[in-house]
Coordinates of C-alpha atoms in Angstrom, one line a residue:
X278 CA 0.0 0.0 0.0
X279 CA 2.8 2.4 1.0
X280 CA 4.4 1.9 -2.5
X281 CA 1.1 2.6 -4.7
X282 CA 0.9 5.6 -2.8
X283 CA 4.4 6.7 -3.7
X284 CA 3.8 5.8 -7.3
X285 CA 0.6 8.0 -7.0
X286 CA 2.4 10.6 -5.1
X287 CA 5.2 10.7 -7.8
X288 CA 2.9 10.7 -10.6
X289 CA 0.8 13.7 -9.5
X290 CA 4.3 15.9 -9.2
X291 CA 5.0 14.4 -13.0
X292 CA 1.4 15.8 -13.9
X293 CA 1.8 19.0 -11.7
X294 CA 5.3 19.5 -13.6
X295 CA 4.1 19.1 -16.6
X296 CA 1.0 21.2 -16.3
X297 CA 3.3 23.9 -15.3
X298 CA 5.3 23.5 -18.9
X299 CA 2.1 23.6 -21.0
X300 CA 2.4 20.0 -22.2
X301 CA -0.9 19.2 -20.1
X302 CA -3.6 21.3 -19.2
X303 CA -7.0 21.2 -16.4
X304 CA -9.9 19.7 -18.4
X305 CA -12.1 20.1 -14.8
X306 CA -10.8 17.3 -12.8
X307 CA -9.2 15.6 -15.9
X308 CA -6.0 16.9 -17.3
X309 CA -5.8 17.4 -21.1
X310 CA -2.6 15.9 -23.0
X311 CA -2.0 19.4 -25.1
X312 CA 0.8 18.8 -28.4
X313 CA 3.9 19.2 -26.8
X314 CA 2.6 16.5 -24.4
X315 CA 2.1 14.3 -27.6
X316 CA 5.3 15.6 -29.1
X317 CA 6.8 14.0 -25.5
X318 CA 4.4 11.2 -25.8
X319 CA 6.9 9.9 -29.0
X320 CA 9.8 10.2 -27.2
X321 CA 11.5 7.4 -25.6
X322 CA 14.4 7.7 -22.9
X323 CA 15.8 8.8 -19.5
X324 CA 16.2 12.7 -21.3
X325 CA 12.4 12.7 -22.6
X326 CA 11.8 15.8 -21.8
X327 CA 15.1 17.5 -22.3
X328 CA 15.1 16.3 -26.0
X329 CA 11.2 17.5 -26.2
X330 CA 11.7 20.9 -24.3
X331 CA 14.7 21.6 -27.2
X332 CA 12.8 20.4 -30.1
X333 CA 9.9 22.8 -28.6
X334 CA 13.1 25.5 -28.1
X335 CA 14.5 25.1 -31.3
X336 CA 17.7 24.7 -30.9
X337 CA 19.1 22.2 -32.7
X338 CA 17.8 24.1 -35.9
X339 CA 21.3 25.1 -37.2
X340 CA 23.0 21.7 -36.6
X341 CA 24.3 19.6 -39.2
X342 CA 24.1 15.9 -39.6
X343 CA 27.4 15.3 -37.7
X344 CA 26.2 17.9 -35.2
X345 CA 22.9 16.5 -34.3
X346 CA 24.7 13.1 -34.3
X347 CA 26.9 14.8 -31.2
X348 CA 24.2 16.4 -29.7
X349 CA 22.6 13.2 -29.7
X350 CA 25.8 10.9 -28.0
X351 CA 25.8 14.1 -25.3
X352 CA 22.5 12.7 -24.5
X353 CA 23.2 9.2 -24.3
X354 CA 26.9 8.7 -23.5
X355 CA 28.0 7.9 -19.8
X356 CA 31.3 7.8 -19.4
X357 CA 33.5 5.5 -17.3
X358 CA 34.3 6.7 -13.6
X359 CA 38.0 6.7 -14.5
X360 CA 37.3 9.0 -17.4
X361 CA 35.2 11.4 -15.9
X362 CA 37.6 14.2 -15.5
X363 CA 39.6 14.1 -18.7
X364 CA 40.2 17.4 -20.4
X365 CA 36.8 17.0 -23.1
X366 CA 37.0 18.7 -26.8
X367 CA 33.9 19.6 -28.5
X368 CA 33.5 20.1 -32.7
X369 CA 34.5 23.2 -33.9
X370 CA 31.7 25.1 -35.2
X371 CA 27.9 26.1 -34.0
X372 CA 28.8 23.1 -31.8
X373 CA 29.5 24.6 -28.4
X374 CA 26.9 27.1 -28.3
X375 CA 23.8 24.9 -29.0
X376 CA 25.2 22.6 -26.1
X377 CA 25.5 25.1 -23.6
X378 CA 21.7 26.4 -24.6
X379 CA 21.0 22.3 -24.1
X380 CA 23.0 22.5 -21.0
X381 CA 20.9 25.6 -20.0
X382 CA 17.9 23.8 -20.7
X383 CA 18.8 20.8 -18.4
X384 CA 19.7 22.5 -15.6
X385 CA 16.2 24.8 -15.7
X386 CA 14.9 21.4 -15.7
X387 CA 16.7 20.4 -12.9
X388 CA 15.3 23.0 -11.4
X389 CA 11.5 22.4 -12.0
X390 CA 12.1 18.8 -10.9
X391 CA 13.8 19.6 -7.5
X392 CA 10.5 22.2 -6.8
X393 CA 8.2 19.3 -7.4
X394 CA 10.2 17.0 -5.0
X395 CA 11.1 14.4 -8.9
X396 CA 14.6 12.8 -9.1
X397 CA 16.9 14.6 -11.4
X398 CA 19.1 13.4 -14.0
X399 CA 22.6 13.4 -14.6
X400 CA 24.4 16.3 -16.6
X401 CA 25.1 15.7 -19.9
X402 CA 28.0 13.9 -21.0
X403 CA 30.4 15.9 -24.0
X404 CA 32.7 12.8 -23.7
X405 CA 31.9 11.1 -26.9
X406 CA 30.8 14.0 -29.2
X407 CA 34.0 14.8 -30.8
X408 CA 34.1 11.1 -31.8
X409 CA 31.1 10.7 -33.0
X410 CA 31.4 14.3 -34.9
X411 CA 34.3 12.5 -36.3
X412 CA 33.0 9.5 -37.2
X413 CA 30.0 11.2 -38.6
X414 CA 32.0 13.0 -41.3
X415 CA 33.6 10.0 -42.1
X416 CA 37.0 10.1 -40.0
X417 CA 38.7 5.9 -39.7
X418 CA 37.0 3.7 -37.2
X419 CA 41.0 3.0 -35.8
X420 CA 41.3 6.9 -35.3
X421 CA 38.0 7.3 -33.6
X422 CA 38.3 4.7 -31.3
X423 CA 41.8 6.1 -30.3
X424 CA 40.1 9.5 -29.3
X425 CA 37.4 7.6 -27.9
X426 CA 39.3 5.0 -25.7
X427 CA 36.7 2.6 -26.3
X428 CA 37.1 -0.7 -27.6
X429 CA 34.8 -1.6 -30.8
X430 CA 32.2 -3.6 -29.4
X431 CA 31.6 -0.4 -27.2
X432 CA 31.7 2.2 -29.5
X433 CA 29.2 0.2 -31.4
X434 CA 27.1 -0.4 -28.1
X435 CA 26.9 3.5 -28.3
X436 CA 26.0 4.2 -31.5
X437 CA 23.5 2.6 -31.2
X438 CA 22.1 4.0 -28.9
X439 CA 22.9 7.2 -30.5
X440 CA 21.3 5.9 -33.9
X441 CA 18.2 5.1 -31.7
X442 CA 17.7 8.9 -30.6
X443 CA 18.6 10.3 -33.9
X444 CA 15.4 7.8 -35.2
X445 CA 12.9 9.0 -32.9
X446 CA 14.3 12.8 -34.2
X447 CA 13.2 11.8 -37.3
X448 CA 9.8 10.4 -36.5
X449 CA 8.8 12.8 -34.2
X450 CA 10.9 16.5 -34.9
X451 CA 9.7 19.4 -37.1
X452 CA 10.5 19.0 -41.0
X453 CA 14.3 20.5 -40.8
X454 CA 15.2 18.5 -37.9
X455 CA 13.6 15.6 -39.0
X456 CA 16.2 15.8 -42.3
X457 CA 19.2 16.7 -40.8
X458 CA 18.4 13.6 -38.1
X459 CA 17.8 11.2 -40.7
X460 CA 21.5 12.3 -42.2
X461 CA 22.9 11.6 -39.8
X462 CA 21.8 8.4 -39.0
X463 CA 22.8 7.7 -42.7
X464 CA 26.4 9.1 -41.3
X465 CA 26.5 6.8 -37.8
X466 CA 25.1 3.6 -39.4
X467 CA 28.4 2.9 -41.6
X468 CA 30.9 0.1 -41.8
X469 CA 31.6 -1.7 -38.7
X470 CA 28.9 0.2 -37.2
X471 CA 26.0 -0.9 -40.1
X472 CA 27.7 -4.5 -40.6
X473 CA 26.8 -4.8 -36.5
X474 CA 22.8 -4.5 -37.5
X475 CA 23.7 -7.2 -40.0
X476 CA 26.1 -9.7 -38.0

C-alpha cells in the first residue's frame, strides 16, 4: 500500500510538472494531453523531456548531420568513472553554443524537478561527441576509437544507442530536424557500425 501511494504521489508531481510547462492542461478534474505532451508522448528515454523541451526551443535548428549526431551521443553517453575528469574537446563550429543552450535547458529542468520534489538526472556527457562528430564526417574507425578510448564492441554499443535517438528525431521532430536527423543516422550507421545491424 505504501508503494502505490508513492507511485501516486510521484505521478501527480509528474502531472503538476508538466502542467506547469504547458504540455498538459486542467480539463475540470481531468488533465488534457496538449501537443507538446504528444510531441513527448513519442519520445523514448531517461532525457524525454530534455530532448522535447529543445525540439519545442529550437535549438538544434542550425546543426548539421554530424552535429545532431553529437548532440545526440551528449544525450546518451555515460562515461567510465575513470574518465570522468579528462580534459573533453567539443567540434569546432555552431557546436559549443547549442550545447550550452541544451545545457541551460537541463539544468532549468533540474530545477523544476527539485521544486516538485522528482529525481533529477545526470548532466550531460560531452565525452563522446568529438568522436562521433568524427566518425560522422567520415574520420577511420582506428582513429576514432583512439580518441574515444573505447574498444569496438563499445563504440558500437553506443551508436546505437545514439542511432536510436537520432530515429525518434526523425519520426517525431519538425520537418528541418527531421532531415538533418535522418542524415545523420545515414552518417552513424556505416561500416563496422551498419555490418553490427547485419552480423
Amino acid at each position: 500500500e505504501r508503494h502505490t501511494n508513492l507511485v501516486a504521489r510521484t505521478f501527480d508531481r509528474i502531472c503538476d510538472l508538466l502542467l506547469e510547462l504547458g504540455y498538459v492542461a486542467k480539463d475540470g478534474d481531468d488533465l488534457e494531453v496538449l501537443e507538446n505532451g504528444k510531441l513527448l508522448g513519442r519520445i523514448y528515454g531517461d532525457r524525454d523531456l530534455l530532448v522535447t523541451e529543445s525540439l519545442r526551443l529550437g535549438i538544434w535548428r542550425n546543426l548539421d548531420a554530424p552535429g545532431m549526431a553529437a548532440m545526440a551521443a551528449a544525450l546518451v553517453y555515460e562515461a567510465r568513472r575513470d574518465d570522468e575528469h579528462l580534459e573533453i574537446k567539443l567540434p569546432r563550429g555552431n557546436f559549443s553554443e547549442v550545447f550550452e543552450e541544451t545545457e541551460a535547458v537541463w539544468d532549468s529542468l533540474e530545477q523544476l524537478s527539485k521544486q516538485h520534489r522528482l529525481p533529477g538526472t545526470n548532466p550531460l556527457d560531452p565525452g563522446l561527441c568529438l568522436p562521433i562528430h568524427r566518425w560522422a564526417t567520415g574520420a577511420r574507425l582506428d582513429a576514432v576509437l583512439q580518441q574515444a578510448d573505447l574498444l569496438p564492441g563499445d563504440f558500437i554499443r553506443w551508436t546505437k544507442q545514439i542511432i536510436d535517438l537520432l530515429d525518434q528525431l526523425a519520426q517525431t521532430a519538425e520537418p528541418a530536424i527531421s532531415v538533418t536527423a535522418k542524415d545523420a543516422v545515414d552518417k552513424v550507421k556505416r561500416g563496422i557500425v551498419a555490418y553490427s545491424y547485419y552480423g
